[in-house]
Coordinates of C-alpha atoms in Angstrom, one line a residue:
M1 CA 117.8 101.1 96.7
G2 CA 120.3 99.2 98.8
K3 CA 120.5 95.3 98.6
I4 CA 117.1 94.5 99.9
G5 CA 115.3 97.4 98.1
Q6 CA 116.9 96.4 94.9
R7 CA 115.6 92.8 95.3
V8 CA 112.1 94.0 96.3
A9 CA 112.0 96.2 93.2
R10 CA 113.0 93.3 90.9
I11 CA 110.2 91.1 92.2
G12 CA 107.7 93.9 91.9
Q13 CA 108.9 94.4 88.3
A14 CA 108.6 90.6 87.7
F15 CA 105.0 91.0 88.5
G16 CA 104.6 94.1 86.1
M17 CA 104.5 96.8 88.7
Q18 CA 105.9 100.2 88.0
V19 CA 108.4 100.6 90.7
S20 CA 109.3 104.1 92.1
A21 CA 111.9 104.7 94.9
W22 CA 113.0 107.4 97.2
S23 CA 115.7 107.8 99.6
P24 CA 117.8 110.6 101.1
N25 CA 120.8 109.1 99.3
L26 CA 119.3 107.8 96.1
D27 CA 120.3 109.7 92.9
A28 CA 119.0 109.4 89.3
A29 CA 122.0 107.3 88.1
R30 CA 121.3 104.7 90.9
A31 CA 117.7 104.8 90.3
Q32 CA 118.2 104.3 86.4
A33 CA 120.6 101.3 87.0
A34 CA 118.0 99.7 89.1
G35 CA 115.3 100.2 86.5
V36 CA 113.1 102.2 88.9
H37 CA 111.6 105.7 88.7
L38 CA 113.1 108.2 91.1
A39 CA 110.3 110.1 92.9
A40 CA 110.8 113.7 93.4
S41 CA 110.3 113.5 97.2
K42 CA 109.2 111.2 99.9
Q43 CA 105.7 112.8 100.0
A44 CA 105.5 112.2 96.1
L45 CA 106.5 108.6 96.4
F46 CA 103.8 107.9 99.1
A47 CA 101.1 109.9 97.1
D48 CA 101.8 108.2 93.8
S49 CA 102.2 104.7 95.3
D50 CA 99.5 101.7 95.9
V51 CA 102.1 100.1 98.0
V52 CA 105.1 101.5 100.0
S53 CA 107.7 99.1 101.2
L54 CA 110.4 100.6 103.5
H55 CA 113.9 99.3 103.3
L56 CA 116.0 101.6 105.3
V57 CA 118.7 101.4 108.1
L58 CA 117.5 103.0 111.3
G59 CA 119.7 105.7 112.2
E60 CA 119.7 109.4 113.4
R61 CA 118.8 110.5 109.9
T62 CA 116.1 108.1 109.4
R63 CA 114.3 107.7 112.8
G64 CA 110.6 109.0 112.3
I65 CA 111.3 109.4 108.5
V66 CA 107.7 108.4 108.0
D67 CA 105.7 110.9 110.0
A68 CA 102.1 111.9 110.2
A69 CA 102.5 114.3 107.2
T70 CA 104.1 111.5 105.1
L71 CA 101.4 109.1 106.3
A72 CA 98.7 111.7 105.1
C73 CA 100.1 111.4 101.4
L74 CA 99.3 107.8 101.1
P75 CA 96.2 107.3 99.0
A76 CA 93.0 105.9 100.6
H77 CA 93.6 102.5 98.7
G78 CA 97.5 102.4 99.6
Y79 CA 99.2 100.0 101.8
L80 CA 102.4 100.6 104.0
I81 CA 104.8 97.7 104.3
N82 CA 107.6 97.8 107.0
T83 CA 110.0 94.8 107.4
A84 CA 112.7 97.1 108.4
R85 CA 112.7 98.9 111.8
A86 CA 109.8 100.2 113.6
G87 CA 111.7 103.5 114.6
L88 CA 111.4 104.4 110.8
I89 CA 107.7 105.4 111.4
D90 CA 106.1 107.5 113.9
Q91 CA 104.2 104.8 115.6
Q92 CA 101.4 106.9 117.1
A93 CA 100.8 108.7 113.9
L94 CA 100.6 105.3 112.3
I95 CA 98.1 103.8 114.9
E96 CA 95.9 107.1 114.4
A97 CA 96.1 106.6 110.5
L98 CA 95.1 103.1 110.6
A99 CA 92.4 103.5 113.4
E100 CA 90.8 106.2 111.3
K101 CA 91.3 104.3 108.0
R102 CA 93.1 107.1 106.1
F103 CA 94.6 104.3 104.0
A104 CA 94.0 100.7 103.3
G105 CA 96.4 99.1 105.7
A106 CA 99.8 98.0 106.9
G107 CA 102.1 95.0 107.0
L108 CA 104.5 95.4 109.9
D109 CA 107.3 92.9 111.0
G110 CA 109.0 95.0 113.6
F111 CA 107.7 96.8 116.6
D112 CA 109.1 99.3 119.2
C113 CA 108.3 96.7 121.9
E114 CA 109.0 92.9 121.1
P115 CA 107.1 90.8 121.7
L116 CA 104.1 93.0 121.0
P117 CA 102.0 93.5 124.2
A118 CA 98.7 91.8 124.3
G119 CA 96.7 95.0 124.4
H120 CA 98.6 96.9 121.6
P121 CA 96.5 98.4 118.8
F122 CA 98.5 96.7 116.1
R123 CA 97.1 93.3 117.5
T124 CA 93.3 94.5 117.1
L125 CA 93.3 96.9 114.0
P126 CA 91.6 95.0 111.3
N127 CA 93.6 96.6 108.5
V128 CA 97.1 95.5 110.2
L129 CA 99.0 92.4 109.2
A130 CA 101.6 91.9 112.0
T131 CA 104.3 89.4 112.1
P132 CA 106.6 88.5 114.9
H133 CA 109.8 90.0 113.4
L134 CA 110.7 87.0 111.4
G135 CA 111.1 88.5 107.8
Y136 CA 114.8 87.3 107.9
V137 CA 113.8 83.6 108.2
T138 CA 115.2 81.6 105.4
A139 CA 116.6 78.2 105.3
R140 CA 120.0 79.7 104.7
N141 CA 119.8 82.1 107.5
Y142 CA 118.9 79.3 109.9
R143 CA 121.6 77.1 108.4
D144 CA 124.3 79.8 108.9
C145 CA 123.2 81.1 112.2
F146 CA 122.7 77.7 113.9
G147 CA 125.9 76.3 112.1
Q148 CA 127.8 78.9 113.5
A149 CA 126.3 78.6 117.0
V150 CA 127.2 75.0 117.0
E151 CA 130.8 75.7 115.8
D152 CA 131.1 78.3 118.5
I153 CA 130.1 75.9 121.3
A154 CA 132.3 73.3 120.0
A155 CA 135.3 75.6 119.8
W156 CA 134.3 76.9 123.2
L157 CA 134.4 73.4 124.7
Q158 CA 137.7 72.8 123.1
G159 CA 139.1 75.9 124.8
A160 CA 139.5 77.8 121.5
P161 CA 136.7 80.2 121.1
Q162 CA 136.2 81.3 117.4
R163 CA 134.0 84.5 117.6
V164 CA 135.0 86.5 120.6
L165 CA 133.4 89.9 121.3
D166 CA 135.7 92.6 122.5

């Protein structure tokens, strides 16, 4: 229930969804403050959800946090949405589960290899919606990113770089 997870929860709640959450770091007080139900475990979250949306930072503790056993908990009508990092999910287990239609489908915005190779299963599985890692695209992000790029170029041309990498 970080910044993005809380925003997604609020959107779900606005549509009348009962929102549950689980994270290795989430406690009952933070869940209650966000107005969400704290799932007893990762497996319980998947088993009790129609849609699971991942919003975790990829790190040593979270790499592969969604493995074959976790995917097996998602009900047949369930969907998995990952707009975070591909490494959170065991990719081979996900491909197998989707190919065998163990759950309804997945929405994926990040991949282990980008751009996604032409022959990759995520391109052909009928129960996958794959977007080209553009979940961050907003008018504000474009304005900030490109505005800063122009500032950087102008400053460099004047011999006074602003954002210097060490």
